[in-house]
Short mmCIF file of C-alpha atoms in Angstrom, two decimals:
data_model
loop_
_atom_site.label_atom_id
_atom_site.label_comp_id
_atom_site.label_asym_id
_atom_site.label_seq_id
_atom_site.Cartn_x
_atom_site.Cartn_y
_atom_site.Cartn_z
CA UNK A 1415 12.79 -36.16 4.69
CA UNK A 1416 11.59 -36.88 1.15
CA UNK A 1417 9.82 -33.96 -0.87
CA UNK A 1418 6.13 -34.61 -1.00
CA UNK A 1419 3.81 -32.84 -4.05
CA UNK A 1420 1.01 -32.12 -1.25
CA UNK A 1421 -0.59 -29.00 -2.11
CA UNK A 1422 -0.07 -25.65 -0.20
CA UNK A 1423 -1.53 -23.72 1.38
CA UNK A 1424 -4.35 -25.81 2.41
CA UNK A 1425 -7.62 -23.90 3.21
CA UNK A 1426 -10.49 -25.12 5.46
CA UNK A 1427 -12.11 -22.05 6.52
CA UNK A 1428 -14.78 -22.28 9.52
CA UNK A 1429 -16.29 -20.08 12.26
CA UNK A 1430 -13.83 -19.13 15.41
CA UNK A 1431 -10.74 -17.40 15.40
CA UNK A 1432 -8.55 -17.07 12.06
CA UNK A 1433 -5.43 -19.56 12.51
CA UNK A 1434 -2.69 -20.07 10.03
CA UNK A 1435 -0.41 -22.96 10.84
CA UNK A 1436 3.31 -22.41 8.79
CA UNK A 1437 5.87 -25.38 8.57
CA UNK A 1438 6.65 -28.82 6.89
CA UNK A 1439 5.67 -32.48 7.16
CA UNK A 1440 5.18 -32.03 10.84
CA UNK A 1441 2.68 -29.53 9.83
CA UNK A 1442 1.18 -30.89 6.94
CA UNK A 1443 0.51 -34.20 8.93
CA UNK A 1444 2.85 -36.65 6.27
CA UNK A 1445 1.13 -39.94 6.43
CA UNK A 1446 -2.27 -39.19 8.42
CA UNK A 1447 -5.47 -38.16 7.50
CA UNK A 1448 -6.14 -34.40 7.44
CA UNK A 1449 -8.10 -34.36 10.46
CA UNK A 1450 -5.38 -35.78 12.44
CA UNK A 1451 -2.96 -32.97 11.51
CA UNK A 1452 -1.84 -31.38 14.94
CA UNK A 1453 -3.16 -27.83 13.79
CA UNK A 1454 -6.90 -29.36 13.05
CA UNK A 1455 -6.73 -31.21 16.11
CA UNK A 1456 -5.53 -27.89 17.83
CA UNK A 1457 -8.50 -26.00 16.02
CA UNK A 1458 -10.86 -29.08 17.32
CA UNK A 1459 -10.03 -28.94 20.94
CA UNK A 1460 -10.26 -25.14 21.29
CA UNK A 1461 -13.82 -25.46 20.73
CA UNK A 1462 -14.58 -26.00 23.90
CA UNK A 1463 -12.43 -22.97 25.05
CA UNK A 1464 -12.89 -19.45 25.90
CA UNK A 1465 -11.64 -18.50 22.09
CA UNK A 1466 -12.34 -21.33 19.54
CA UNK A 1467 -10.11 -21.51 16.75
CA UNK A 1468 -11.19 -21.59 12.91
CA UNK A 1469 -9.83 -24.89 11.08
CA UNK A 1470 -6.10 -23.62 10.15
CA UNK A 1471 -5.29 -22.50 6.92
CA UNK A 1472 -2.22 -24.30 6.21
CA UNK A 1473 1.08 -23.60 4.25
CA UNK A 1474 3.17 -26.48 4.53
CA UNK A 1475 4.96 -29.34 2.58
CA UNK A 1476 6.97 -32.25 3.53
CA UNK A 1477 10.73 -31.66 2.72
CA UNK A 1478 10.45 -27.76 3.17
CA UNK A 1479 13.31 -25.96 4.72
CA UNK A 1480 13.13 -22.42 6.36
CA UNK A 1481 14.04 -20.96 3.06
CA UNK A 1482 11.63 -22.93 1.06
CA UNK A 1483 8.98 -21.89 3.61
CA UNK A 1484 9.55 -18.43 3.20
CA UNK A 1485 9.61 -18.71 -0.68
CA UNK A 1486 5.94 -20.63 -0.40
CA UNK A 1487 4.68 -17.98 1.53
CA UNK A 1488 5.69 -15.30 -0.64
CA UNK A 1489 4.47 -17.07 -3.58
CA UNK A 1490 1.21 -17.68 -1.86
CA UNK A 1491 0.38 -13.90 -1.84
CA UNK A 1492 -1.67 -14.40 1.20
CA UNK A 1493 -2.22 -10.95 2.57
CA UNK A 1494 -4.93 -12.28 5.31
CA UNK A 1495 -4.46 -11.44 9.13
CA UNK A 1496 -4.91 -14.04 11.73
CA UNK A 1497 -5.72 -14.21 15.41
CA UNK A 1498 -3.22 -16.92 15.90
CA UNK A 1499 -0.19 -18.12 13.75
CA UNK A 1500 2.19 -21.04 14.57
CA UNK A 1501 5.29 -22.09 13.26
CA UNK A 1502 7.09 -25.34 13.15
CA UNK A 1503 10.26 -25.42 10.88
CA UNK A 1504 14.01 -26.53 10.90
CA UNK A 1505 13.87 -30.32 10.83
CA UNK A 1506 14.91 -30.26 7.20
CA UNK A 1507 17.39 -27.82 7.70
CA UNK A 1508 19.07 -30.29 9.85
CA UNK A 1509 18.44 -33.46 8.09
CA UNK A 1510 20.08 -31.72 4.90
CA UNK A 1511 22.99 -30.84 7.00
CA UNK A 1512 22.61 -27.06 6.87
CA UNK A 1513 24.66 -24.95 9.44
CA UNK A 1514 22.93 -23.17 12.29
CA UNK A 1515 24.20 -19.83 10.93
CA UNK A 1516 21.88 -20.01 7.52
CA UNK A 1517 19.09 -21.35 9.95
CA UNK A 1518 19.29 -18.87 12.36
CA UNK A 1519 19.02 -15.92 9.90
CA UNK A 1520 16.12 -17.74 7.78
CA UNK A 1521 14.07 -18.40 11.12
CA UNK A 1522 14.71 -15.06 12.14
CA UNK A 1523 12.99 -13.96 8.83
CA UNK A 1524 10.25 -16.32 9.21
CA UNK A 1525 9.20 -15.04 12.66
CA UNK A 1526 9.05 -11.51 11.37
CA UNK A 1527 6.52 -13.05 8.59
CA UNK A 1528 4.48 -14.91 11.26
CA UNK A 1529 4.06 -11.62 13.35
CA UNK A 1530 2.93 -9.93 10.26
CA UNK A 1531 0.46 -12.37 9.67
CA UNK A 1532 -0.83 -11.99 13.03
CA UNK A 1533 -1.31 -8.49 12.63
CA UNK A 1534 2.11 -7.44 14.41
CA UNK A 1535 0.74 -8.87 17.50
CA UNK A 1536 3.95 -11.02 18.43
CA UNK A 1537 1.80 -12.43 21.34
CA UNK A 1538 -0.42 -14.16 18.72
CA UNK A 1539 2.59 -16.18 17.15
CA UNK A 1540 3.35 -19.71 18.72
CA UNK A 1541 6.62 -21.65 17.90
CA UNK A 1542 6.75 -25.51 18.22
CA UNK A 1543 10.11 -27.02 18.81
CA UNK A 1544 11.46 -29.31 16.06
CA UNK A 1545 11.01 -33.10 17.05
CA UNK A 1546 13.54 -35.72 17.46
CA UNK A 1547 13.27 -37.83 14.34
CA UNK A 1548 16.06 -39.73 15.63
CA UNK A 1549 14.00 -41.52 18.02
CA UNK A 1550 12.03 -42.66 15.10
CA UNK A 1551 12.15 -46.32 13.73
CA UNK A 1552 13.21 -44.98 10.28
CA UNK A 1553 16.74 -44.00 12.43
CA UNK A 1554 17.39 -47.28 13.49
CA UNK A 1555 21.23 -47.96 12.70
CA UNK A 1556 22.18 -43.84 12.39
CA UNK A 1557 23.77 -42.07 14.94
CA UNK A 1558 20.85 -41.07 17.26
CA UNK A 1559 23.12 -38.99 19.76
CA UNK A 1560 24.21 -36.78 16.94
CA UNK A 1561 20.78 -36.00 15.55
CA UNK A 1562 19.42 -35.47 18.93
CA UNK A 1563 22.44 -33.17 19.46
CA UNK A 1564 21.93 -31.06 16.53
CA UNK A 1565 18.08 -30.69 16.82
CA UNK A 1566 18.69 -29.32 20.37
CA UNK A 1567 21.30 -26.82 19.11
CA UNK A 1568 18.47 -25.79 16.03
CA UNK A 1569 15.94 -25.68 19.07
CA UNK A 1570 18.20 -23.38 20.76
CA UNK A 1571 18.36 -20.83 18.21
CA UNK A 1572 14.70 -20.98 17.55
CA UNK A 1573 13.93 -20.39 21.71
CA UNK A 1574 16.40 -17.41 21.56
CA UNK A 1575 14.72 -16.09 18.72
CA UNK A 1576 11.21 -16.47 20.11
CA UNK A 1577 12.38 -14.73 23.71
CA UNK A 1578 13.88 -12.00 21.76
CA UNK A 1579 10.92 -11.24 19.70
CA UNK A 1580 8.05 -11.92 22.36
CA UNK A 1581 6.89 -15.19 20.70
CA UNK A 1582 5.49 -18.29 22.52
CA UNK A 1583 7.78 -21.23 22.48
CA UNK A 1584 6.15 -24.83 23.17
CA UNK A 1585 8.65 -27.73 23.68
CA UNK A 1586 7.36 -30.97 21.72
CA UNK A 1587 10.55 -32.27 21.34
CA UNK A 1588 10.33 -33.97 24.84
CA UNK A 1589 6.93 -35.69 23.77
CA UNK A 1590 8.59 -36.83 20.36
CA UNK A 1591 11.38 -38.38 22.54
CA UNK A 1592 9.00 -40.29 24.76
CA UNK A 1593 7.36 -41.97 21.91
CA UNK A 1594 10.43 -43.86 21.13
CA UNK A 1595 9.96 -47.44 20.93
CA UNK A 1596 5.76 -47.07 20.92
CA UNK A 1597 4.82 -47.93 17.24
CA UNK A 1598 1.41 -46.11 18.04
CA UNK A 1599 3.18 -42.70 17.98
CA UNK A 1600 4.34 -43.31 14.43
CA UNK A 1601 2.96 -43.05 10.82
CA UNK A 1602 3.54 -46.17 8.76
CA UNK A 1603 6.67 -44.94 7.16
CA UNK A 1604 8.27 -44.99 10.67
CA UNK A 1605 9.56 -41.42 10.43
CA UNK A 1606 6.56 -39.28 10.69
CA UNK A 1607 3.92 -39.44 13.42
CA UNK A 1608 0.80 -40.51 13.88
CA UNK A 1609 -2.35 -38.36 15.01
CA UNK A 1610 -2.17 -39.75 18.79
CA UNK A 1611 1.53 -38.34 18.82
CA UNK A 1612 0.37 -35.01 17.14
CA UNK A 1613 -2.82 -34.87 19.54
CA UNK A 1614 -0.38 -34.43 22.29
CA UNK A 1615 1.38 -31.50 20.71
CA UNK A 1616 -2.12 -29.99 20.15
CA UNK A 1617 -2.74 -30.55 23.91
CA UNK A 1618 0.55 -29.04 24.95
CA UNK A 1619 -0.07 -25.83 22.75
CA UNK A 1620 -3.63 -25.41 23.70
CA UNK A 1621 -3.20 -23.51 27.07
CA UNK A 1622 -0.46 -21.46 25.76
CA UNK A 1623 -2.68 -20.40 22.69
CA UNK A 1624 -5.51 -19.80 24.72
CA UNK A 1625 -3.93 -17.59 27.22
CA UNK A 1626 -2.04 -15.34 24.22
CA UNK A 1627 -5.84 -15.01 22.36
CA UNK A 1628 -7.32 -14.23 25.60
CA UNK A 1629 -4.75 -11.09 26.00
CA UNK A 1630 -5.45 -8.07 23.85
#
């Protein structure tokens, strides 16, 4: 997963519940226009829901691992409190061959950070599972079964930590796997995802987020 010099954070505030999206290329929307990023699509979809979201503040960059995301958050000096915080991170830990133990420790710290951004309300944090890039055209000729197995292991760690913390966990890995063989689901680089695929992520997150937002 190449490092990309996209600015972070990206801020597009408007009326609605404040929303912060944390992550890597899948959150910043590598290869798609800003309007097609999944957090932006989620905010747009929420406009017809009981609790609309503001356009998200985004702290994300292509290539970031858990440690790099945490460092960027610290450097951002963002002290705002949000009604909803999303977290999607870990593909670059897997891609770089970093161990599960390291991911486990750093993901747990990121969860704590996300809960702090949500004003201490774990119920206002939503974690998305890591998509399976092994099913992307970019992975042709690679060991797709191994990639998928490793991503499953990383996701299991994240899901366990979410359960312990009382944080919502949303599976989008299955959506990324169902995209295999459909060029419309991928960005032009054959690795990242199109706005069409990310719309499906937003639609899956929407009811979970709305349930959490309507809970005191």
